[in-house]
Coordinates of C-alpha atoms in Angstrom, one line a residue:
Chain K
M287 CA 96.1 187.0 152.6
G288 CA 95.8 183.6 150.9
K289 CA 96.8 180.3 152.6
K290 CA 100.5 179.3 152.2
L291 CA 101.7 175.7 152.7
L292 CA 105.1 175.6 151.0
I293 CA 107.0 178.7 151.5
H294 CA 105.3 180.2 154.6
N295 CA 108.5 180.0 156.6
D296 CA 110.8 181.3 153.9
K297 CA 111.9 184.3 155.9
V298 CA 112.6 182.4 159.1
Q299 CA 116.2 182.7 160.1
G300 CA 118.0 179.4 159.7
I301 CA 115.1 177.6 158.1
H302 CA 117.6 175.8 155.7
T303 CA 118.9 173.9 158.8
L304 CA 117.3 170.7 160.1
E305 CA 117.1 172.1 163.6
V306 CA 115.0 175.2 162.7
Y307 CA 113.0 173.4 160.0
R308 CA 112.1 170.7 162.6
A309 CA 111.2 173.4 165.2
H310 CA 108.7 174.7 162.7
G311 CA 106.9 171.4 162.3
G312 CA 109.2 169.9 159.7
Y313 CA 109.3 166.1 159.0
A314 CA 105.8 165.7 160.6
S315 CA 104.6 164.1 157.4
V316 CA 107.3 161.4 157.6
E317 CA 106.4 160.6 161.2
K318 CA 102.7 160.4 160.4
A319 CA 103.1 158.3 157.2
L320 CA 105.7 155.8 158.4
K321 CA 104.1 155.3 161.9
T322 CA 100.4 155.5 161.2
M323 CA 99.8 154.9 157.5
T324 CA 100.3 152.2 154.9
P325 CA 102.0 153.3 151.6
D326 CA 98.6 152.9 149.8
Q327 CA 96.9 155.1 152.4
V328 CA 99.5 157.9 151.6
T329 CA 98.7 157.5 147.9
D330 CA 95.0 157.7 148.6
E331 CA 95.4 161.0 150.4
V332 CA 97.4 162.4 147.5
K333 CA 94.6 161.2 145.1
K334 CA 91.9 162.8 147.4
S335 CA 93.9 166.1 147.5
G336 CA 93.4 166.5 143.7
L337 CA 97.1 167.6 143.5
R338 CA 98.2 168.1 139.9
G339 CA 101.8 168.0 138.7
R340 CA 103.4 171.4 139.3
G341 CA 106.1 171.1 136.6
G342 CA 103.8 172.2 133.8
A343 CA 101.7 169.4 132.5
G344 CA 99.2 169.4 135.4
F345 CA 98.6 165.6 135.4
P346 CA 97.0 164.3 138.6
T347 CA 99.8 163.1 140.9
G348 CA 97.8 160.4 142.7
L349 CA 96.8 158.9 139.4
K350 CA 100.4 158.9 138.2
W351 CA 101.5 157.2 141.4
S352 CA 98.8 154.5 141.0
F353 CA 100.1 153.6 137.5
L354 CA 103.5 152.5 139.0
A355 CA 104.1 148.8 138.3
K356 CA 105.0 146.8 141.3
P357 CA 106.5 143.5 140.1
E358 CA 108.0 141.3 142.9
G359 CA 111.8 141.6 143.4
V360 CA 112.2 144.6 141.0
P361 CA 113.4 147.9 142.6
R362 CA 111.2 151.0 142.1
Y363 CA 112.5 154.5 141.9
L364 CA 111.3 158.0 142.7
V365 CA 113.1 160.7 140.8
C366 CA 112.6 164.3 141.5
N367 CA 112.6 166.6 138.5
A368 CA 114.6 169.7 139.6
D369 CA 115.7 170.5 136.0
E370 CA 113.7 173.7 136.1
S371 CA 114.6 175.4 132.8
E372 CA 111.3 176.7 131.4
P373 CA 112.0 180.4 130.7
G374 CA 110.2 182.5 133.2
T375 CA 110.3 179.8 135.9
F376 CA 112.4 180.0 139.0
K377 CA 110.1 178.8 141.8
D378 CA 111.8 175.4 142.4
R379 CA 115.2 177.1 142.8
Y380 CA 113.6 179.4 145.4
L381 CA 112.0 176.5 147.3
M382 CA 115.2 174.4 147.3
E383 CA 117.5 177.2 148.1
K384 CA 115.4 178.6 151.0
I385 CA 113.8 175.5 152.5
P386 CA 115.8 172.5 151.2
H387 CA 114.3 170.2 153.9
A388 CA 110.8 170.7 152.4
L389 CA 112.0 168.7 149.4
V390 CA 113.9 166.1 151.4
E391 CA 110.9 165.6 153.6
G392 CA 108.6 165.3 150.6
M393 CA 111.0 162.8 149.0
I394 CA 110.9 160.5 152.0
T395 CA 107.1 160.6 152.4
S396 CA 106.6 160.1 148.7
S397 CA 109.2 157.3 148.4
Y398 CA 107.5 155.5 151.2
A399 CA 104.2 155.7 149.4
L400 CA 105.7 154.3 146.2
G401 CA 107.8 151.6 147.9
A402 CA 111.1 153.1 146.6
N403 CA 114.2 152.5 148.6
Q404 CA 116.5 154.5 146.4
S405 CA 115.6 158.0 145.2
Y406 CA 117.3 160.7 143.2
I407 CA 116.9 164.4 142.8
Y408 CA 118.0 165.4 139.3
I409 CA 118.9 169.1 139.3
R410 CA 120.0 171.2 136.4
G411 CA 123.7 171.7 136.3
E412 CA 123.5 175.5 136.4
Y413 CA 122.0 175.2 139.9
F414 CA 125.2 173.6 141.2
Y415 CA 125.2 175.8 144.3
V416 CA 121.6 174.7 145.0
A417 CA 122.7 171.1 144.7
R418 CA 125.3 171.9 147.5
I419 CA 122.5 173.2 149.7
L420 CA 120.4 170.1 149.1
E421 CA 123.4 167.8 149.8
Q422 CA 124.0 169.6 153.1
A423 CA 120.3 169.1 154.0
I424 CA 120.5 165.4 153.0
R425 CA 123.6 164.9 155.2
E426 CA 121.7 166.5 158.1
A427 CA 118.8 164.2 157.5
Y428 CA 121.0 161.1 157.4
A429 CA 122.7 162.1 160.6
A430 CA 119.4 162.5 162.4
G431 CA 118.0 159.2 161.1
W432 CA 115.4 160.6 158.7
L433 CA 117.3 158.8 155.9
G434 CA 119.2 155.5 155.7
K435 CA 118.3 152.1 157.3
N436 CA 115.1 151.6 159.4
I437 CA 113.9 155.1 159.5
L438 CA 112.2 156.0 162.8
G439 CA 112.7 152.3 163.9
T440 CA 110.4 151.1 161.2
N441 CA 111.5 148.5 158.6
Y442 CA 111.4 151.2 155.9
S443 CA 114.8 152.3 154.5
L444 CA 115.7 155.0 151.9
E445 CA 118.8 156.2 150.2
L446 CA 118.6 159.7 148.7
S447 CA 121.1 161.5 146.5
V448 CA 121.4 164.4 144.2
Q449 CA 122.6 164.3 140.6
V450 CA 123.6 167.4 138.7
G451 CA 122.8 167.7 135.0
G452 CA 125.0 169.2 132.3
G453 CA 122.9 172.1 131.0
A454 CA 120.0 171.0 128.7
Y455 CA 116.4 172.1 128.9
I456 CA 115.2 168.9 127.3
C457 CA 116.2 167.0 130.4
G458 CA 113.1 168.4 132.1
E459 CA 111.2 166.0 129.9
E460 CA 110.9 163.0 132.1
T461 CA 112.3 160.3 129.8
A462 CA 115.2 162.6 128.7
L463 CA 115.8 163.2 132.4
L464 CA 116.1 159.4 133.0
E465 CA 118.5 159.0 130.0
S466 CA 120.6 161.8 131.5
L467 CA 120.5 160.2 134.9
E468 CA 121.8 157.0 133.3
G469 CA 124.8 159.0 132.0
K470 CA 123.6 159.5 128.4
R471 CA 122.6 162.3 126.0
G472 CA 119.2 163.7 127.0
N473 CA 117.2 162.2 124.1
P474 CA 113.6 161.6 125.0
R475 CA 112.4 158.0 124.7
I476 CA 109.5 156.8 122.6
K477 CA 106.5 156.0 124.8
P478 CA 105.1 153.6 125.6
P479 CA 106.5 152.1 127.7
F480 CA 106.0 154.9 130.2
P481 CA 108.5 155.3 133.1
A482 CA 105.8 153.9 135.5
V483 CA 106.5 150.5 133.8
A484 CA 110.1 150.9 132.5
G485 CA 111.9 154.0 133.7
L486 CA 115.3 154.3 135.4
W487 CA 117.5 151.4 134.3
G488 CA 114.3 149.7 133.0
C489 CA 112.7 149.7 136.4
P490 CA 109.3 151.2 137.4
T491 CA 109.8 154.8 138.1
V492 CA 107.9 157.9 139.1
V493 CA 109.2 161.3 138.1
N494 CA 107.7 164.3 139.9
N495 CA 108.5 168.0 140.0
V496 CA 110.1 169.6 143.1
E497 CA 106.9 171.6 144.0
T498 CA 104.7 168.5 143.6
I499 CA 106.8 166.5 145.9
A500 CA 107.0 169.3 148.5
A501 CA 103.2 169.6 148.4
V502 CA 102.9 166.0 149.5
C503 CA 104.0 167.0 153.1
P504 CA 101.0 169.4 153.8
I505 CA 98.7 166.9 152.1
V506 CA 99.7 164.1 154.4
N507 CA 99.7 166.4 157.4
M508 CA 96.2 167.9 156.9
G509 CA 94.7 165.1 154.9
G510 CA 93.8 165.0 151.2
E511 CA 90.2 166.2 151.7
E512 CA 91.3 169.3 153.7
Y513 CA 93.8 170.2 151.0
A514 CA 91.2 169.8 148.3
K515 CA 89.1 172.5 150.0
I516 CA 91.8 175.0 149.1
G517 CA 91.4 176.4 145.6
I518 CA 88.6 176.2 143.1
G519 CA 87.1 173.1 141.4
K520 CA 89.8 170.8 140.0
S521 CA 92.5 173.4 140.7
T522 CA 93.2 172.4 144.3
G523 CA 95.7 173.7 146.8
T524 CA 98.4 176.4 146.4
K525 CA 100.8 177.1 143.6
L526 CA 104.1 178.8 143.4
I527 CA 104.2 181.5 140.7
S528 CA 107.4 182.9 139.4
A529 CA 106.6 186.5 138.5
S530 CA 109.0 188.4 136.2
G531 CA 109.2 191.1 133.6
H532 CA 108.0 194.7 133.8
I533 CA 106.5 194.5 137.3
N534 CA 107.3 196.4 140.4
K535 CA 107.8 193.4 142.6
P536 CA 109.2 190.4 140.7
G537 CA 109.7 187.2 142.8
V538 CA 108.1 183.9 143.8
Y539 CA 104.6 184.1 145.2
E540 CA 102.6 181.2 146.7
I541 CA 99.0 181.7 145.8
E542 CA 95.8 179.9 146.6
L543 CA 94.6 178.7 143.1
G544 CA 91.8 180.9 142.2
V545 CA 93.3 184.4 142.7
P546 CA 92.1 186.7 139.8
V547 CA 94.9 187.5 137.3
E548 CA 94.1 191.2 137.7
E549 CA 94.6 191.0 141.4
F550 CA 97.8 189.1 141.0
I551 CA 99.3 191.7 138.6
Y552 CA 98.2 194.8 140.3
S553 CA 97.8 194.2 144.1
E554 CA 100.6 195.1 146.5
E555 CA 100.5 191.6 147.9
Y556 CA 101.8 190.2 144.6
C557 CA 103.4 191.9 141.6
G558 CA 102.5 195.5 142.6
G559 CA 101.5 196.7 139.2
I560 CA 103.5 197.6 136.0
R561 CA 106.8 199.4 136.5
N562 CA 107.4 203.1 135.7
G563 CA 103.6 203.7 135.4
K564 CA 103.4 202.0 132.1
K565 CA 100.4 200.1 130.7
L566 CA 100.2 196.3 130.5
K567 CA 100.6 194.9 127.0
A568 CA 100.8 191.1 127.3
V569 CA 101.4 188.3 129.6
V570 CA 103.0 184.8 129.2
A571 CA 101.2 183.1 132.1
G572 CA 102.8 179.7 132.5
G573 CA 106.3 179.7 131.2
S574 CA 107.6 180.4 127.6
S575 CA 105.8 177.4 126.0
V576 CA 102.3 178.6 126.7
P577 CA 100.4 181.0 124.4
I578 CA 101.0 184.7 125.1
L579 CA 97.8 186.7 125.7
P580 CA 97.1 190.4 125.2
T581 CA 95.8 192.5 128.1
E582 CA 92.1 192.2 127.3
L583 CA 92.3 188.4 127.1
I584 CA 94.6 187.8 130.1
L585 CA 92.4 189.9 132.5
K586 CA 89.1 188.6 131.2
T587 CA 88.0 185.5 129.3
A588 CA 86.4 185.9 125.8
K589 CA 83.1 185.5 127.7
G590 CA 83.9 188.6 129.7
E591 CA 84.4 186.7 133.0
P592 CA 87.4 187.6 135.2
R593 CA 90.3 185.3 134.4
L594 CA 91.5 183.4 137.5
M595 CA 94.8 181.8 138.3
T596 CA 93.5 178.2 137.9
Y597 CA 94.2 175.4 135.4
E598 CA 90.6 175.8 134.0
S599 CA 90.2 179.5 133.9
L600 CA 93.5 180.2 132.2
S601 CA 92.8 177.6 129.5
D602 CA 89.2 178.8 129.0
G603 CA 88.6 179.5 125.3
G604 CA 91.2 177.0 124.2
F605 CA 94.2 178.3 122.3
Q606 CA 92.0 180.7 120.4
T607 CA 91.5 183.0 123.3
G608 CA 93.0 181.2 126.3
T609 CA 96.4 179.9 127.5
M610 CA 97.7 177.5 130.2
L611 CA 98.8 177.7 133.9
G612 CA 101.8 175.6 132.9
S613 CA 104.8 175.9 135.3
G614 CA 103.5 179.2 136.7
G615 CA 106.3 181.2 135.0
F616 CA 104.4 184.5 134.8
I617 CA 106.2 187.0 132.4
V618 CA 104.6 190.5 132.2
M619 CA 105.3 192.9 129.4
D620 CA 104.6 196.6 129.3
E621 CA 103.3 198.7 126.4
D622 CA 106.8 199.3 124.9
T623 CA 107.6 195.7 124.5
S624 CA 108.1 194.3 121.0
I625 CA 106.2 191.0 120.8
V626 CA 108.2 190.0 117.8
K627 CA 111.6 190.5 119.5
N628 CA 110.4 188.7 122.6
L629 CA 109.2 185.8 120.4
F630 CA 112.7 185.8 118.8
T631 CA 114.3 185.2 122.2
F632 CA 111.9 182.2 122.8
S633 CA 112.5 180.8 119.3
R634 CA 116.3 181.1 119.7
F635 CA 115.9 179.3 123.0
Y636 CA 114.0 176.4 121.5
R637 CA 116.4 176.1 118.6
H638 CA 119.3 175.9 121.1
E639 CA 117.5 173.4 123.3
S640 CA 116.1 171.0 120.6
C641 CA 117.8 167.6 121.2
G642 CA 118.0 167.1 117.4
Q643 CA 116.3 163.7 117.4
C644 CA 113.1 164.6 115.4
S645 CA 113.5 166.4 112.1
P646 CA 110.4 168.6 112.4
C647 CA 111.7 170.1 115.7
R648 CA 115.4 170.2 114.8
E649 CA 114.9 171.9 111.5
G650 CA 111.7 173.7 112.3
T651 CA 113.0 175.5 115.4
A652 CA 116.0 176.7 113.4
W653 CA 113.8 178.0 110.6
M654 CA 111.5 179.8 113.0
E655 CA 114.5 181.6 114.5
K656 CA 115.9 182.5 111.0
I657 CA 112.5 183.9 109.8
L658 CA 112.1 185.9 113.0
H659 CA 115.7 187.2 112.6
K660 CA 114.6 188.6 109.2
F661 CA 112.0 190.7 111.0
L662 CA 114.6 192.0 113.3
N663 CA 117.0 193.0 110.6
G664 CA 114.3 194.5 108.4
T665 CA 114.4 192.0 105.5
A666 CA 111.2 190.2 106.1
N667 CA 108.2 190.3 103.7
E668 CA 104.6 190.1 104.6
S669 CA 104.5 186.5 103.2
D670 CA 107.0 185.6 105.9
V671 CA 104.2 185.8 108.5
D672 CA 102.4 183.1 106.6
L673 CA 105.6 181.1 106.3
L674 CA 106.2 181.3 110.0
W675 CA 102.6 180.1 110.7
D676 CA 103.1 177.3 108.3
V677 CA 106.4 176.1 109.9
Q678 CA 105.0 176.1 113.4
G679 CA 102.0 174.1 112.2
K680 CA 104.4 171.5 110.8
I681 CA 106.1 170.9 114.1
E682 CA 103.2 170.6 116.4
G683 CA 102.2 167.0 117.1
K684 CA 104.9 165.5 115.0
T685 CA 107.7 164.9 117.5
I686 CA 108.6 162.3 120.1
C687 CA 108.3 164.7 123.0
P688 CA 106.4 167.9 123.7
L689 CA 109.4 170.2 123.0
G690 CA 107.9 170.5 119.5
E691 CA 104.6 171.9 120.8
A692 CA 106.5 174.1 123.3
A693 CA 108.4 175.7 120.4
A694 CA 105.4 176.0 118.1
W695 CA 102.7 177.3 120.5
P696 CA 104.4 180.7 121.4
V697 CA 104.9 181.4 117.7
A698 CA 101.3 180.6 116.8
A699 CA 100.0 182.7 119.7
A700 CA 102.1 185.7 118.9
I701 CA 100.8 185.7 115.3
R702 CA 97.2 185.0 116.4
H703 CA 97.1 188.0 118.8
F704 CA 99.7 190.4 117.4
K705 CA 99.8 189.8 113.7
Q706 CA 99.7 193.5 112.9
E707 CA 103.1 194.0 114.6
F708 CA 104.7 191.5 112.2
I709 CA 103.0 193.1 109.2
D710 CA 104.0 196.6 110.2
I711 CA 107.7 195.5 110.4
A712 CA 107.5 193.7 107.1
K713 CA 105.8 196.7 105.4
S714 CA 108.2 199.4 106.7
K715 CA 111.3 197.2 106.3
K716 CA 112.5 198.5 109.5
F717 CA 112.5 197.1 113.1
N718 CA 112.5 200.0 115.5
D719 CA 113.1 198.4 118.9
V720 CA 111.2 200.8 121.1
S721 CA 111.4 198.2 123.9
H722 CA 115.1 198.5 123.8
Y723 CA 115.5 201.9 125.4
N724 CA 118.0 201.8 128.1
R725 CA 116.3 199.7 130.6
L726 CA 119.3 199.5 132.8
N727 CA 119.5 203.2 133.5
K728 CA 115.8 203.2 134.3
I729 CA 116.1 200.5 136.9
A730 CA 119.5 201.3 138.3
K731 CA 119.2 201.7 142.0
Chain S
M89 CA 121.7 170.4 121.6
S90 CA 125.0 172.0 122.4
S91 CA 125.9 174.6 119.7
Q92 CA 129.6 174.1 120.3
V93 CA 131.6 173.3 117.2
H94 CA 134.0 170.6 118.0
G95 CA 136.7 170.5 115.4
A96 CA 138.8 167.4 115.4
Q97 CA 141.1 167.9 118.4
H98 CA 144.4 166.2 118.2
F99 CA 144.8 163.3 120.6
D100 CA 148.1 163.4 122.3
K101 CA 149.3 160.1 123.9
A102 CA 152.0 161.8 126.0
K103 CA 149.5 164.2 127.4
R104 CA 147.0 161.4 128.1
A105 CA 149.6 159.6 130.2
E106 CA 150.0 162.6 132.5
I107 CA 146.3 163.0 133.3
K108 CA 145.2 161.7 136.6
F109 CA 142.7 162.9 139.3
S110 CA 144.2 164.1 142.5
D111 CA 143.6 161.8 145.5
A112 CA 140.9 164.2 146.8
A113 CA 139.1 164.2 143.5
M114 CA 139.4 160.4 143.3
E115 CA 137.7 160.2 146.6
T116 CA 134.8 162.3 145.3
V117 CA 134.7 160.1 142.2
K118 CA 134.2 157.0 144.4
T119 CA 131.5 158.8 146.5
I120 CA 129.6 159.7 143.3
I121 CA 129.8 156.2 141.9
S122 CA 128.6 154.7 145.2
R123 CA 125.2 156.5 144.7
Y124 CA 124.3 154.1 141.9
P125 CA 123.6 150.3 141.9
E126 CA 126.4 147.9 141.0
G127 CA 127.2 148.0 137.3
K128 CA 125.4 151.3 136.8
Q129 CA 128.5 153.5 137.2
K130 CA 127.9 155.1 133.9
S131 CA 125.3 157.2 135.7
A132 CA 128.1 159.0 137.4
L133 CA 129.3 160.4 134.1
L134 CA 127.8 163.9 134.2
P135 CA 128.9 164.8 137.7
I136 CA 132.4 163.4 137.0
L137 CA 132.7 165.4 133.8
H138 CA 132.0 168.5 135.9
L139 CA 134.7 167.4 138.3
A140 CA 137.2 166.7 135.5
Q141 CA 136.5 170.1 133.8
A142 CA 137.3 171.8 137.1
E143 CA 140.4 169.7 137.7
F144 CA 141.9 169.9 134.3
G145 CA 141.9 173.6 133.3
G146 CA 138.2 174.4 132.7
W147 CA 137.7 172.3 129.6
L148 CA 137.5 168.7 128.4
S149 CA 140.3 167.7 126.0
P150 CA 140.1 164.4 124.1
E151 CA 142.8 163.1 126.6
V152 CA 140.7 164.1 129.6
M153 CA 137.6 162.5 128.1
D154 CA 139.6 159.3 127.4
Y155 CA 140.8 159.3 131.0
V156 CA 137.2 159.7 132.4
A157 CA 136.2 156.8 130.2
S158 CA 138.9 154.6 131.7
V159 CA 137.8 155.6 135.3
L160 CA 134.2 154.7 134.6
K161 CA 135.1 151.6 132.5
I162 CA 133.1 152.8 129.5
R163 CA 134.2 153.6 125.9
S164 CA 135.6 157.0 125.1
V165 CA 132.9 157.6 122.5
E166 CA 130.3 157.3 125.3
V167 CA 132.0 160.2 127.1
F168 CA 132.3 162.3 124.0
E169 CA 128.7 161.9 122.9
V170 CA 127.6 163.2 126.3
A171 CA 130.2 166.0 126.6
S172 CA 129.2 167.3 123.2
F173 CA 125.5 167.3 124.0
Y174 CA 125.4 169.4 127.1
T175 CA 126.2 173.1 127.1
M176 CA 128.1 173.3 130.4
Y177 CA 131.0 171.2 129.1
N178 CA 133.7 173.1 127.2
L179 CA 135.3 171.2 124.4
K180 CA 137.8 174.0 123.7
P181 CA 140.0 175.9 126.0
V182 CA 138.3 178.8 127.8
G183 CA 139.3 181.7 130.0
K184 CA 139.7 181.3 133.8
C185 CA 136.4 183.0 134.3
V186 CA 133.6 182.1 131.9
L187 CA 130.9 184.9 132.0
E188 CA 127.5 183.5 130.9
V189 CA 125.0 186.2 130.4
C190 CA 121.4 185.0 130.2
Q191 CA 119.6 186.5 127.2
T192 CA 116.1 184.8 127.2
S193 CA 112.8 186.7 127.5
S194 CA 112.8 188.1 131.1
C195 CA 116.5 188.9 131.0
W196 CA 116.1 190.5 127.6
L197 CA 113.1 192.5 128.8
N198 CA 115.3 193.9 131.6
G199 CA 118.3 194.9 129.4
A200 CA 120.5 191.7 129.0
E201 CA 121.6 192.9 125.5
D202 CA 123.0 196.1 127.1
I203 CA 124.9 194.0 129.6
V204 CA 126.4 191.9 126.8
K205 CA 127.4 195.0 124.8
Y206 CA 128.8 196.6 127.9
I207 CA 131.0 193.6 128.7
E208 CA 132.0 193.3 125.0
K209 CA 133.2 196.9 125.0
K210 CA 134.9 196.7 128.4
L211 CA 136.8 193.5 127.7
N212 CA 137.3 194.3 124.0
I213 CA 136.0 190.9 122.9
K214 CA 132.8 189.6 121.2
A215 CA 130.4 187.0 122.8
G216 CA 132.0 183.6 122.3
E217 CA 135.6 185.0 122.6
T218 CA 138.3 184.9 125.2
T219 CA 140.5 187.9 126.3
K220 CA 144.1 187.8 125.2
D221 CA 145.3 187.4 128.8
G222 CA 143.1 184.3 129.1
M223 CA 141.2 185.7 132.1
F224 CA 137.7 186.0 130.7
T225 CA 135.5 184.2 128.2
L226 CA 132.1 185.9 127.4
K227 CA 129.2 183.7 126.4
T228 CA 125.5 184.3 126.0
A229 CA 123.3 181.7 127.8
E230 CA 119.7 180.5 127.6
C231 CA 117.4 180.9 130.7
L232 CA 119.3 180.3 133.9
G233 CA 116.3 180.6 136.3
S234 CA 116.9 184.1 137.5
C235 CA 114.0 185.7 135.7
G236 CA 112.8 187.6 138.8
T237 CA 116.3 189.0 139.4
A238 CA 117.1 189.9 135.7
P239 CA 119.4 190.7 134.2
M240 CA 122.0 188.2 135.4
L241 CA 125.2 186.4 134.6
Q242 CA 126.6 183.2 135.9
C243 CA 130.3 182.6 136.5
G244 CA 131.2 179.2 137.8
A245 CA 128.9 178.4 140.7
S246 CA 128.1 182.1 141.4
F247 CA 124.9 183.8 140.2
H248 CA 125.2 187.6 139.8
E249 CA 121.8 189.1 139.7
N250 CA 119.9 192.4 139.3
L251 CA 122.9 193.5 137.2
T252 CA 123.8 197.1 136.6
Y253 CA 126.9 198.5 134.8
E254 CA 128.4 199.3 138.2
K255 CA 127.8 195.8 139.4
V256 CA 129.5 194.4 136.3
D257 CA 132.5 196.6 136.9
S258 CA 133.0 195.4 140.4
I259 CA 132.4 191.7 139.5
L260 CA 135.1 191.8 136.7
E261 CA 137.5 193.7 139.0
K262 CA 137.1 191.2 141.7
Y263 CA 137.6 188.2 139.5
K264 CA 140.6 189.7 137.8
S265 CA 142.3 190.6 141.1
E266 CA 141.7 187.0 142.4
G267 CA 143.0 185.6 139.1
K268 CA 141.5 182.1 139.9
Q269 CA 139.9 179.6 137.6
R270 CA 136.1 179.6 138.4
N271 CA 134.2 176.3 138.2
Y272 CA 130.7 175.1 138.6
T273 CA 131.9 172.8 141.3
D274 CA 133.4 175.6 143.5
L275 CA 132.4 175.7 147.1
D276 CA 133.1 179.4 147.5
Y277 CA 130.2 180.5 145.4
Q278 CA 128.5 183.8 146.1
N279 CA 125.2 185.3 145.0
T280 CA 125.1 189.0 144.7
L281 CA 121.4 189.8 145.0

């Protein structure tokens, strides 16, 4: 049983209330930070912990915090990115729904470290009911004096509120999120300047993912060095993994970074193996944007070493033979799955979610969906595989924000590892969706 | 970018004059605006559009958008450019219950297409259409964050997960018998896990 720091109390009755959360040691990090540490000391502990952004990019959190500009007389902001929309990812929703105070506590401790007196949680609009749960937790925290003026009798004050979005994946990109928080279309900004210098309303701003902010609480409580002992190498601490697809036990699992992928898929503690006794075909390990890997490459690296659930091991071999930990959206596909059809759902998604600002992304995502549609209706030629490869290559690296890469990578990886599937469809002029047998009757309980 | 096609809706001055938030909604508007610094009230636009959509029949007419602009003291075009960007705002009338079936990867792997087909047959409409009685609109949606409980559909604030045909039957029956407009802002959401 690995160590759990974030959702170890998720099954406790009433843990969503302040009273029960507090009885289980909640808000200890706020007490410790505000009463015994300076803001810079909190940042130092986060640096020492080796915590990396849990939203997908994996950028060191302490470093990001240290970039925050601190000009005199200008307000600074902490904004929590709860716009969880990466297909395959639902961990933040779980955390906020089950233990909302974990995020509120993390927001207070982190805001103190950054010197922010006004912070926002930007949550995707579809999670409206989760926003209600967070707002209730915030009301409780205000009533008990954890938020508002002079928290715990110190001279630190913090206002915290939730803002719901309007339904746009792109608002998970931090500058698009800030635009949206300002009441505008979610068009990503050109960088530099980075939000650390000019963010919300032009003021210095840090944007962090829900899980990242929640992880600050155990880091402050146990100390950065202790936290860094969990995990392997530069992959420190625990990570929430959203497991879905053709597995026996889909759900959110908190793992110590370093669990072997094979153990994660097959052990009863986690996914419990492939459903209906089928064989594993492929895995998308870190949300829809990261390269899909076939069984042999997801279980073992090209060097033949066991693949581990860490930032480094999953990316071992680069994109030729590796992938990324990303957001931890772990999608498992059985032997009957059509990789081409699954890719089509991804490409349709990116076409729908492109903000339309950059031509390579706006036009390219639409073309990729169209070409893939030709495969599904049996009109594709073998040359369309090359065309698809060409289009994805013309998006990558040519856009303001990483949505371009996010749309291109899954296409490139599907062709790289499953080219024969595309060619077979093109040759036979027929798409036989074997993956589309009646799943519903098979799983009806 | 929202894929909604927004044909030029006729702007009706008489209708515009009738549009006004209820006192309760106006209180909520004030609370939302108070979350932002002085002069930054435009930030309240997204939450207030949700409120307006719930208050004025489930969609945002040109008159409603013009009204929201006047409440926030911004230009109408600033409201329209936002409303037309985000998928959750309806720029055309919809049924009382909008059924949004997620169709992305994990949901597809678990039979989302069968759910869409089943609802299409049951309600005798295609995805994107509204039933003749104005009760249901069926839409497909992109990843709604229920991948571990796929397939799923969202209706207003409620998430209906681990769908089966039987579950779909009972959901539709319940909504139909209640006959209420369902909104994202509803407090009586339920999650049927």
